[in-house]
Amino acid sequence: MATKRLKGWRELPCGAIINDMGAVRENKTGAWRSMRPVWNQEKCRQCLLCWIYCPDSAIMLADGKVAGINYEYCKGCGICAQICPAKVIEMEKERK
Amino acid sequence: MIVAKTGNEAIAYAMKQINPDVVAAYPITPSTEIVQIFSNYVSDGEVDSEFVAVESEHSAMTACIGAAACGCRVMTATASQGLALMHEMLFIAAGLRLPIVMAVASRSLSSPLNIHGDHSDSIASRDSGWMQFFCETVQEGYDTLIQAVKIAGKAYLPAIVAIDGFILSHCQERIETLNDQEVRDFIGKLQPNYNLLDWRNPILVGPATLQDYYFEFKRSEIEGMNRALPVIQEVQEEFGKRFGRSYPVLEEYRCEDAVAVLLVMGSACGTCRVAVDRLREQGKKVGMVKLRVFRPLVHTLLKKSLAKFKAVGVLDRVDAVNSYGGPLFTEVGSVLYDLAERPRLFSYVYGLGGREFAPEDAMAVYEQVLAGKKDELVTYIGVR
């Protein structure tokens, strides 16, 4: 990560709000996942329920279809695996 | 209008006139009636407020925070264990700079159980980042609540308005109320700092900030409190001009040539006025300094006022358990420390759990402070 000048307290918005959207692009938040969802592309029916339910918008789409899971943000909560009617997402132990 | 109202009735009536957008509250003695009476106003359609009946004080403050983050004018009321249960959320309200106004009918903390008045609850919330006003009378409670709504909205800080439990909350007083229009004109429309529901300007409220930014956000919050005093003074002044009742942040009562004074907060100020009057009749040079605002700590005003006297007795209606004197005493000691010439300072703890504090008790304290002699660090007034 490039060194960034950190703002001083006088430059911060009142009330600790974040008003420049997009901070999440700079902060990858998937590092503390202990379970990893593994998606089986061949068996997927493309119902998009996982995309709807994912609380972290970590289901990636391409041309309106599920294209994979963004592990830079996925926290491994398992909601996608639970909600999937075809059971094509399996939770595996994260090995690092 | 001149009416007879208890402190709780007056606070509830002020809330009705303020007509906040949201009130989320959970009743607790001695503040129960505030919530009870206000919910009647809601049921009778006399206010537009959304009343959220919650399952605990923690939830009450949580709901208040959510509503305030959406730009609403928000109020609540509590006391004692209720305020203690809110403790976690108090810091969040302050850190998010939400102008929530909360009436507290001051009450002791368990254990042992006691429902009566002392300042243990508010003072235990001292470091949460809330402004704290302590009122002497029901009239002052009514007026202060209205002022606090405006002050909080301008300073973007939450505020506690404390009336002494039972002594003020349950005793009827002759008070002068404003009419609804006067109140609404005075407080004006809240200009929120931000609005979570404004989807055109999306923001994130309550982010995680780690070693890199937490300290800066805290520093900014501290500055908010540092700058609150001029806002308080400006609003008080405007209130005084419009309605003829004014309450200085720090009031000196018969202090002109006083040698010994007591520094007091809350309803005991009235008791001390009586004691001062009686002692003045005997030719004794005593006075009283009333501190109305505990947070922000008005150190410059305290220093300027107290430096004039030979001896100052500091009255705390709470004990900080093995601190070097009562909570207000230790603050005042720090404030005066760097003066070349400073008064002698004496710590008194009084009235815990609603223990009676009569003019005679105050007079005895005055005699001791006048004599400038006290053996123990803290004197617990009236303890057997």
Short mmCIF file of C-alpha atoms in Angstrom, two decimals:
data_model
loop_
_atom_site.label_atom_id
_atom_site.label_comp_id
_atom_site.label_asym_id
_atom_site.label_seq_id
_atom_site.Cartn_x
_atom_site.Cartn_y
_atom_site.Cartn_z
CA MET A 1 0.00 0.00 0.00
CA ALA A 2 1.34 3.41 -0.93
CA THR A 3 2.04 5.75 1.96
CA LYS A 4 -0.86 8.10 2.36
CA ARG A 5 -0.89 11.36 4.28
CA LEU A 6 -3.18 10.83 7.25
CA LYS A 7 -5.60 13.65 8.01
CA GLY A 8 -5.33 15.73 11.16
CA TRP A 9 -8.22 16.05 13.61
CA ARG A 10 -9.27 19.45 12.26
CA GLU A 11 -9.84 17.97 8.83
CA LEU A 12 -12.22 15.23 9.97
CA PRO A 13 -16.00 15.40 9.70
CA CYS A 14 -17.88 16.10 12.94
CA GLY A 15 -19.26 12.93 14.51
CA ALA A 16 -16.81 10.39 13.09
CA ILE A 17 -18.89 9.89 9.97
CA ILE A 18 -17.35 8.78 6.72
CA ASN A 19 -18.68 10.99 3.96
CA ASP A 20 -16.29 10.17 1.16
CA MET A 21 -17.77 6.94 -0.04
CA GLY A 22 -15.51 4.29 -1.42
CA ALA A 23 -13.34 3.79 1.64
CA VAL A 24 -14.07 0.11 1.31
CA ARG A 25 -12.12 0.02 -1.93
CA GLU A 26 -9.01 0.91 0.03
CA ASN A 27 -9.69 -1.45 2.90
CA LYS A 28 -9.89 -5.15 2.16
CA THR A 29 -11.96 -6.70 4.91
CA GLY A 30 -11.98 -10.41 4.21
CA ALA A 31 -8.75 -11.28 5.99
CA TRP A 32 -10.31 -12.62 9.16
CA ARG A 33 -12.54 -15.24 7.51
CA SER A 34 -12.31 -18.69 9.16
CA MET A 35 -14.70 -20.46 6.75
CA ARG A 36 -14.56 -20.05 2.98
CA PRO A 37 -17.54 -20.53 0.65
CA VAL A 38 -16.64 -22.57 -2.42
CA TRP A 39 -18.98 -22.16 -5.37
CA ASN A 40 -19.59 -24.85 -7.95
CA GLN A 41 -20.11 -23.05 -11.24
CA GLU A 42 -21.29 -26.09 -13.19
CA LYS A 43 -24.16 -26.94 -10.86
CA CYS A 44 -25.23 -23.32 -10.22
CA ARG A 45 -28.77 -22.50 -11.44
CA GLN A 46 -28.10 -18.75 -11.48
CA CYS A 47 -31.06 -17.90 -9.24
CA LEU A 48 -28.98 -15.04 -7.69
CA LEU A 49 -30.34 -15.64 -4.19
CA CYS A 50 -26.77 -15.67 -2.85
CA TRP A 51 -26.16 -12.30 -4.48
CA ILE A 52 -29.35 -10.91 -2.89
CA TYR A 53 -28.59 -12.24 0.58
CA CYS A 54 -24.85 -11.64 0.86
CA PRO A 55 -24.52 -8.94 3.54
CA ASP A 56 -21.17 -7.83 2.19
CA SER A 57 -21.87 -7.71 -1.57
CA ALA A 58 -19.16 -10.30 -2.04
CA ILE A 59 -20.92 -12.31 -4.75
CA MET A 60 -19.45 -11.11 -8.02
CA LEU A 61 -21.60 -10.85 -11.12
CA ALA A 62 -20.68 -10.78 -14.79
CA ASP A 63 -23.33 -10.16 -17.42
CA GLY A 64 -26.07 -10.65 -14.85
CA LYS A 65 -24.73 -14.03 -13.76
CA VAL A 66 -22.85 -15.18 -10.70
CA ALA A 67 -19.19 -15.18 -11.61
CA GLY A 68 -17.53 -16.00 -8.31
CA ILE A 69 -16.94 -14.94 -4.77
CA ASN A 70 -14.83 -11.93 -3.85
CA TYR A 71 -12.59 -13.25 -1.12
CA GLU A 72 -11.14 -9.82 -0.46
CA TYR A 73 -14.42 -8.92 1.26
CA CYS A 74 -16.18 -12.22 2.06
CA LYS A 75 -16.28 -12.78 5.84
CA GLY A 76 -17.28 -16.42 5.52
CA CYS A 77 -20.63 -15.99 7.28
CA GLY A 78 -22.16 -18.84 5.27
CA ILE A 79 -25.44 -17.14 4.45
CA CYS A 80 -24.93 -17.86 0.73
CA ALA A 81 -24.43 -21.57 1.43
CA GLN A 82 -27.51 -21.66 3.64
CA ILE A 83 -29.74 -19.83 1.18
CA CYS A 84 -28.61 -21.68 -1.96
CA PRO A 85 -31.52 -23.96 -3.08
CA ALA A 86 -29.24 -26.12 -5.21
CA LYS A 87 -26.63 -26.48 -2.46
CA VAL A 88 -23.80 -25.57 -4.80
CA ILE A 89 -21.91 -23.48 -2.25
CA GLU A 90 -19.96 -25.38 0.33
CA MET A 91 -18.26 -23.95 3.39
CA GLU A 92 -14.69 -25.15 3.81
CA LYS A 93 -12.25 -24.46 6.56
CA GLU A 94 -9.93 -21.62 5.65
CA ARG A 95 -6.33 -22.82 5.42
CA LYS A 96 -3.70 -20.16 5.66
CA MET B 1 -48.84 31.07 32.45
CA ILE B 2 -48.41 30.58 36.20
CA VAL B 3 -49.03 26.99 37.22
CA ALA B 4 -48.20 24.58 40.02
CA LYS B 5 -46.13 21.68 38.77
CA THR B 6 -43.76 19.05 40.11
CA GLY B 7 -40.37 18.77 38.46
CA ASN B 8 -41.46 15.72 36.50
CA GLU B 9 -44.65 17.43 35.35
CA ALA B 10 -42.72 20.52 34.31
CA ILE B 11 -40.16 18.47 32.37
CA ALA B 12 -42.90 16.47 30.61
CA TYR B 13 -44.74 19.69 29.81
CA ALA B 14 -41.58 21.24 28.36
CA MET B 15 -41.11 18.11 26.25
CA LYS B 16 -44.66 18.49 24.97
CA GLN B 17 -43.94 22.07 23.95
CA ILE B 18 -40.62 21.10 22.38
CA ASN B 19 -42.50 18.43 20.42
CA PRO B 20 -39.48 16.25 19.62
CA ASP B 21 -39.55 13.96 16.60
CA VAL B 22 -38.72 10.86 18.62
CA VAL B 23 -38.83 9.93 22.31
CA ALA B 24 -37.57 6.48 23.25
CA ALA B 25 -37.72 5.88 26.98
CA TYR B 26 -38.06 3.33 29.73
CA PRO B 27 -39.57 4.51 33.02
CA ILE B 28 -37.59 4.42 36.25
CA THR B 29 -38.11 6.08 39.62
CA PRO B 30 -37.96 9.03 40.20
CA SER B 31 -38.24 9.98 36.52
CA THR B 32 -41.16 7.63 35.76
CA GLU B 33 -43.78 10.36 35.52
CA ILE B 34 -41.86 12.22 32.83
CA VAL B 35 -42.23 9.25 30.52
CA GLN B 36 -45.74 8.45 31.75
CA ILE B 37 -47.08 11.97 31.27
CA PHE B 38 -45.34 12.36 27.94
CA SER B 39 -46.81 9.09 26.66
CA ASN B 40 -50.23 10.49 27.58
CA TYR B 41 -49.52 13.51 25.40
CA VAL B 42 -48.63 11.10 22.58
CA SER B 43 -51.82 9.04 23.08
CA ASP B 44 -53.94 12.17 23.21
CA GLY B 45 -52.43 13.46 19.98
CA GLU B 46 -51.02 16.57 21.64
CA VAL B 47 -47.58 16.01 20.15
CA ASP B 48 -46.34 14.74 16.81
CA SER B 49 -43.61 12.66 18.45
CA GLU B 50 -42.97 9.03 17.67
CA PHE B 51 -42.87 7.35 21.09
CA VAL B 52 -40.81 4.19 21.19
CA ALA B 53 -41.62 1.98 24.17
CA VAL B 54 -38.48 -0.06 24.62
CA GLU B 55 -37.52 -2.99 26.84
CA SER B 56 -34.62 -1.35 28.68
CA GLU B 57 -32.70 1.88 29.08
CA HIS B 58 -29.90 0.47 26.96
CA SER B 59 -32.41 0.06 24.15
CA ALA B 60 -33.89 3.49 24.90
CA MET B 61 -30.57 5.19 24.30
CA THR B 62 -29.86 2.96 21.32
CA ALA B 63 -33.16 3.96 19.70
CA CYS B 64 -32.43 7.60 20.50
CA ILE B 65 -29.07 7.32 18.76
CA GLY B 66 -30.59 5.73 15.67
CA ALA B 67 -33.26 8.40 15.42
CA ALA B 68 -30.82 11.24 16.04
CA ALA B 69 -28.47 9.88 13.38
CA CYS B 70 -31.37 10.28 10.97
CA GLY B 71 -31.55 13.97 11.75
CA CYS B 72 -34.41 13.80 14.27
CA ARG B 73 -34.80 15.93 17.38
CA VAL B 74 -34.69 13.29 20.11
CA MET B 75 -35.37 13.31 23.84
CA THR B 76 -35.55 10.82 26.68
CA ALA B 77 -35.57 10.66 30.46
CA THR B 78 -34.09 8.34 33.03
CA ALA B 79 -32.39 8.05 36.42
CA SER B 80 -30.01 5.98 38.49
CA GLN B 81 -29.71 2.34 37.34
CA GLY B 82 -31.36 3.37 34.08
CA LEU B 83 -28.62 5.85 33.33
CA ALA B 84 -26.06 3.27 34.40
CA LEU B 85 -27.57 0.77 31.96
CA MET B 86 -27.29 3.38 29.18
CA HIS B 87 -23.63 3.93 29.99
CA GLU B 88 -22.23 2.11 26.97
CA MET B 89 -24.49 3.99 24.58
CA LEU B 90 -23.83 7.42 26.13
CA PHE B 91 -20.32 7.41 24.71
CA ILE B 92 -21.63 6.46 21.29
CA ALA B 93 -24.17 9.30 21.28
CA ALA B 94 -21.42 11.75 22.18
CA GLY B 95 -18.85 10.33 19.74
CA LEU B 96 -21.38 10.56 16.92
CA ARG B 97 -22.06 14.16 18.05
CA LEU B 98 -25.81 13.60 18.32
CA PRO B 99 -27.81 16.38 20.02
CA ILE B 100 -29.96 14.10 22.21
CA VAL B 101 -31.42 15.79 25.30
CA MET B 102 -32.10 13.67 28.36
CA ALA B 103 -33.78 14.66 31.58
CA VAL B 104 -32.34 12.88 34.60
CA ALA B 105 -34.16 12.85 37.92
CA SER B 106 -30.96 12.35 39.89
CA ARG B 107 -30.92 9.32 42.13
CA SER B 108 -28.42 7.23 44.03
CA LEU B 109 -26.99 3.99 42.67
CA SER B 110 -27.44 0.53 44.19
CA SER B 111 -26.30 -1.25 46.29
CA PRO B 112 -27.94 -0.95 48.80
CA LEU B 113 -31.11 -0.06 46.94
CA ASN B 114 -32.26 3.52 47.37
CA ILE B 115 -34.61 5.49 45.17
CA HIS B 116 -33.85 8.96 46.52
CA GLY B 117 -31.90 11.87 45.25
CA ASP B 118 -28.16 12.27 44.90
CA HIS B 119 -25.86 12.91 41.97
CA SER B 120 -24.23 9.48 41.70
CA ASP B 121 -25.90 8.68 38.38
CA SER B 122 -24.97 11.75 36.35
CA ILE B 123 -21.52 12.13 37.83
CA ALA B 124 -20.78 8.49 37.01
CA SER B 125 -21.48 9.48 33.39
CA ARG B 126 -19.00 12.34 33.65
CA ASP B 127 -16.52 11.09 31.06
CA SER B 128 -19.11 10.05 28.48
CA GLY B 129 -18.94 13.35 26.57
CA TRP B 130 -22.40 14.64 27.50
CA MET B 131 -23.02 18.18 28.66
CA GLN B 132 -24.43 18.20 32.18
CA PHE B 133 -26.72 20.83 33.69
CA PHE B 134 -27.72 20.72 37.36
CA CYS B 135 -30.86 22.63 38.28
CA GLU B 136 -31.74 24.34 41.53
CA THR B 137 -35.51 24.64 41.10
CA VAL B 138 -38.38 23.20 39.08
CA GLN B 139 -38.54 26.48 37.17
CA GLU B 140 -34.88 26.17 36.30
CA GLY B 141 -35.42 22.57 35.22
CA TYR B 142 -38.23 23.60 32.87
CA ASP B 143 -36.25 26.50 31.43
CA THR B 144 -33.01 24.54 31.17
CA LEU B 145 -34.60 21.68 29.27
CA ILE B 146 -35.83 24.11 26.63
CA GLN B 147 -32.43 25.81 26.49
CA ALA B 148 -30.62 22.47 26.32
CA VAL B 149 -32.50 21.48 23.18
CA LYS B 150 -31.19 24.57 21.45
CA ILE B 151 -27.69 24.30 22.91
CA ALA B 152 -27.36 20.62 21.96
CA GLY B 153 -28.55 21.36 18.43
CA LYS B 154 -25.99 24.12 17.98
CA ALA B 155 -23.04 22.42 19.67
CA TYR B 156 -23.81 18.95 18.27
CA LEU B 157 -23.41 17.48 21.73
CA PRO B 158 -25.86 15.47 23.81
CA ALA B 159 -27.04 17.00 27.07
CA ILE B 160 -28.22 15.79 30.46
CA VAL B 161 -30.54 18.10 32.38
CA ALA B 162 -30.55 16.92 35.98
CA ILE B 163 -33.20 17.70 38.55
CA ASP B 164 -32.68 16.30 42.03
CA GLY B 165 -34.77 13.16 42.51
CA PHE B 166 -37.87 13.70 44.68
CA ILE B 167 -36.66 17.06 45.98
CA LEU B 168 -37.41 18.57 42.59
CA SER B 169 -38.95 15.70 40.63
CA HIS B 170 -41.83 15.21 43.07
CA CYS B 171 -42.24 18.57 44.81
CA GLN B 172 -44.71 21.03 43.47
CA GLU B 173 -43.56 24.54 42.74
CA ARG B 174 -45.12 27.66 41.33
CA ILE B 175 -43.63 28.00 37.90
CA GLU B 176 -44.12 30.25 34.92
CA THR B 177 -44.48 28.39 31.66
CA LEU B 178 -44.01 29.79 28.19
CA ASN B 179 -46.65 29.29 25.57
CA ASP B 180 -46.13 26.65 22.89
CA GLN B 181 -45.35 29.16 20.18
CA GLU B 182 -42.71 30.88 22.30
CA VAL B 183 -40.98 27.55 22.92
CA ARG B 184 -41.10 26.53 19.27
CA ASP B 185 -39.83 29.89 18.06
CA PHE B 186 -37.03 29.81 20.59
CA ILE B 187 -35.73 26.32 19.82
CA GLY B 188 -36.28 26.70 16.08
CA LYS B 189 -35.84 23.88 13.65
CA LEU B 190 -33.01 21.43 14.23
CA GLN B 191 -30.29 21.68 11.60
CA PRO B 192 -28.84 18.18 11.84
CA ASN B 193 -25.15 17.63 11.41
CA TYR B 194 -25.89 14.69 9.11
CA ASN B 195 -28.73 12.43 8.11
CA LEU B 196 -28.25 8.72 7.66
CA LEU B 197 -31.46 8.45 5.61
CA ASP B 198 -30.40 11.06 3.06
CA TRP B 199 -29.71 8.61 0.22
CA ARG B 200 -28.59 11.42 -2.07
CA ASN B 201 -25.64 12.02 0.23
CA PRO B 202 -24.67 8.59 1.48
CA ILE B 203 -22.55 8.47 4.64
CA LEU B 204 -21.23 5.83 6.97
CA VAL B 205 -22.09 6.32 10.65
CA GLY B 206 -20.11 4.56 13.34
CA PRO B 207 -17.13 3.29 11.36
CA ALA B 208 -14.26 1.28 12.79
CA THR B 209 -11.24 3.51 13.24
CA LEU B 210 -8.09 1.86 14.42
CA GLN B 211 -4.74 3.11 15.64
CA ASP B 212 -4.56 5.49 12.70
CA TYR B 213 -7.73 7.58 13.20
CA TYR B 214 -9.51 6.89 16.52
CA PHE B 215 -7.36 9.39 18.41
CA GLU B 216 -8.05 12.17 15.87
CA PHE B 217 -11.80 11.62 16.05
CA LYS B 218 -11.64 11.72 19.86
CA ARG B 219 -9.59 14.91 19.73
CA SER B 220 -12.25 16.44 17.51
CA GLU B 221 -14.99 15.37 19.96
CA ILE B 222 -13.05 16.91 22.86
CA GLU B 223 -12.84 20.16 20.94
CA GLY B 224 -16.60 20.10 20.53
CA MET B 225 -16.96 20.13 24.31
CA ASN B 226 -14.19 22.72 24.67
CA ARG B 227 -16.22 25.04 22.47
CA ALA B 228 -19.60 24.41 24.09
CA LEU B 229 -19.46 27.16 26.71
CA PRO B 230 -19.98 30.14 24.35
CA VAL B 231 -22.94 28.30 22.82
CA ILE B 232 -24.46 27.77 26.27
CA GLN B 233 -23.93 31.40 27.19
CA GLU B 234 -25.37 32.68 23.94
CA VAL B 235 -28.52 30.56 24.27
CA GLN B 236 -28.95 31.49 27.93
CA GLU B 237 -28.60 35.13 27.13
CA GLU B 238 -31.17 34.94 24.37
CA PHE B 239 -33.52 33.07 26.71
CA GLY B 240 -33.08 35.76 29.34
CA LYS B 241 -33.73 38.54 26.87
CA ARG B 242 -36.87 36.94 25.50
CA PHE B 243 -38.42 35.61 28.67
CA GLY B 244 -36.81 37.54 31.52
CA ARG B 245 -35.34 34.57 33.34
CA SER B 246 -31.63 34.04 33.18
CA TYR B 247 -29.27 31.58 34.81
CA PRO B 248 -25.58 32.25 34.63
CA VAL B 249 -23.35 29.23 34.20
CA LEU B 250 -21.77 30.19 37.48
CA GLU B 251 -23.67 32.40 39.91
CA GLU B 252 -22.24 34.20 42.92
CA TYR B 253 -24.78 34.70 45.68
CA ARG B 254 -23.94 37.43 48.23
CA CYS B 255 -20.26 37.01 47.49
CA GLU B 256 -19.31 40.73 47.34
CA ASP B 257 -17.07 40.84 50.42
CA ALA B 258 -17.30 37.15 51.26
CA VAL B 259 -14.41 35.41 52.97
CA ALA B 260 -15.81 31.90 52.88
CA VAL B 261 -18.10 30.39 50.25
CA LEU B 262 -19.59 27.04 49.41
CA LEU B 263 -19.53 25.74 45.85
CA VAL B 264 -22.79 23.89 45.21
CA MET B 265 -24.75 22.17 42.43
CA GLY B 266 -28.45 21.30 42.28
CA SER B 267 -31.29 21.89 44.71
CA ALA B 268 -28.95 22.35 47.69
CA CYS B 269 -28.15 25.80 46.28
CA GLY B 270 -31.52 26.92 47.64
CA THR B 271 -30.66 25.49 51.06
CA CYS B 272 -27.35 27.32 51.03
CA ARG B 273 -29.01 30.61 50.08
CA VAL B 274 -31.06 30.36 53.28
CA ALA B 275 -27.95 29.54 55.29
CA VAL B 276 -26.07 32.48 53.76
CA ASP B 277 -28.95 34.87 54.54
CA ARG B 278 -29.06 33.76 58.17
CA LEU B 279 -25.30 34.03 58.62
CA ARG B 280 -25.20 37.41 56.90
CA GLU B 281 -27.74 38.61 59.48
CA GLN B 282 -25.18 37.63 62.07
CA GLY B 283 -22.60 39.68 60.22
CA LYS B 284 -20.66 36.71 58.87
CA LYS B 285 -19.01 37.21 55.52
CA VAL B 286 -20.21 34.18 53.64
CA GLY B 287 -21.57 33.56 50.18
CA MET B 288 -22.46 30.80 47.78
CA VAL B 289 -21.18 29.96 44.34
CA LYS B 290 -23.66 27.99 42.32
CA LEU B 291 -22.31 25.83 39.53
CA ARG B 292 -25.03 25.10 37.02
CA VAL B 293 -22.96 23.41 34.33
CA PHE B 294 -20.69 20.51 35.27
CA ARG B 295 -19.74 19.61 31.69
CA PRO B 296 -18.26 21.51 29.99
CA LEU B 297 -16.18 22.28 33.05
CA VAL B 298 -16.07 26.07 33.18
CA HIS B 299 -12.55 26.23 34.56
CA THR B 300 -11.85 29.85 33.63
CA LEU B 301 -15.00 31.05 35.36
CA LEU B 302 -14.34 28.85 38.39
CA LYS B 303 -10.78 30.12 38.69
CA LYS B 304 -11.84 33.74 38.38
CA SER B 305 -14.61 33.38 40.92
CA LEU B 306 -13.01 31.20 43.56
CA ALA B 307 -9.61 32.95 43.59
CA LYS B 308 -11.25 35.86 45.41
CA PHE B 309 -12.04 33.98 48.60
CA LYS B 310 -10.02 32.85 51.59
CA ALA B 311 -11.76 29.51 51.91
CA VAL B 312 -14.03 27.42 49.73
CA GLY B 313 -16.08 24.42 50.81
CA VAL B 314 -16.95 22.18 47.88
CA LEU B 315 -20.20 20.27 48.28
CA ASP B 316 -20.55 16.97 46.46
CA ARG B 317 -23.81 15.03 46.51
CA VAL B 318 -21.86 11.94 45.49
CA ASP B 319 -18.71 10.23 46.60
CA ALA B 320 -16.08 8.90 44.23
CA VAL B 321 -15.02 6.19 46.70
CA ASN B 322 -11.48 6.81 47.86
CA SER B 323 -10.81 9.64 45.46
CA TYR B 324 -8.94 12.63 46.94
CA GLY B 325 -12.22 14.28 47.96
CA GLY B 326 -15.56 14.50 46.13
CA PRO B 327 -15.63 14.63 42.31
CA LEU B 328 -16.26 18.38 42.11
CA PHE B 329 -13.67 18.99 44.83
CA THR B 330 -10.91 17.22 42.90
CA GLU B 331 -11.77 19.15 39.74
CA VAL B 332 -11.75 22.47 41.56
CA GLY B 333 -8.46 21.58 43.22
CA SER B 334 -6.92 21.04 39.79
CA VAL B 335 -8.44 24.25 38.47
CA LEU B 336 -6.99 26.35 41.31
CA TYR B 337 -3.64 24.62 41.60
CA ASP B 338 -1.65 26.90 39.31
CA LEU B 339 -2.81 30.11 40.98
CA ALA B 340 -0.11 31.87 42.97
CA GLU B 341 -2.61 32.62 45.70
CA ARG B 342 -5.43 30.23 46.10
CA PRO B 343 -8.16 29.69 48.67
CA ARG B 344 -8.10 26.87 51.14
CA LEU B 345 -10.29 24.09 49.84
CA PHE B 346 -12.49 21.76 51.86
CA SER B 347 -14.35 18.68 50.65
CA TYR B 348 -17.85 17.86 51.88
CA VAL B 349 -20.03 14.98 50.80
CA TYR B 350 -23.70 15.38 51.66
CA GLY B 351 -27.16 14.06 50.99
CA LEU B 352 -26.36 10.57 49.69
CA GLY B 353 -29.49 8.50 49.12
CA GLY B 354 -31.68 11.56 49.71
CA ARG B 355 -30.35 12.23 53.22
CA GLU B 356 -31.81 15.54 54.40
CA PHE B 357 -29.53 18.54 53.98
CA ALA B 358 -31.07 21.37 55.99
CA PRO B 359 -30.04 25.03 56.29
CA GLU B 360 -28.64 24.17 59.75
CA ASP B 361 -26.33 21.60 58.14
CA ALA B 362 -25.16 24.17 55.64
CA MET B 363 -24.65 26.72 58.43
CA ALA B 364 -22.45 24.29 60.35
CA VAL B 365 -20.38 23.78 57.21
CA TYR B 366 -20.06 27.54 56.75
CA GLU B 367 -18.81 27.93 60.34
CA GLN B 368 -16.15 25.29 59.71
CA VAL B 369 -15.04 26.81 56.40
CA LEU B 370 -14.96 30.27 58.03
CA ALA B 371 -12.78 28.92 60.82
CA GLY B 372 -10.57 27.38 58.15
CA LYS B 373 -10.03 24.26 60.19
CA LYS B 374 -10.90 20.74 59.23
CA ASP B 375 -9.07 17.62 60.26
CA GLU B 376 -10.34 15.02 57.84
CA LEU B 377 -9.96 15.17 54.06
CA VAL B 378 -13.65 14.52 53.38
CA THR B 379 -16.44 15.36 55.80
CA TYR B 380 -19.55 13.25 55.38
CA ILE B 381 -22.28 15.57 56.53
CA GLY B 382 -24.70 14.04 59.01
CA VAL B 383 -23.28 10.52 58.89
CA ARG B 384 -23.60 8.77 62.24
#
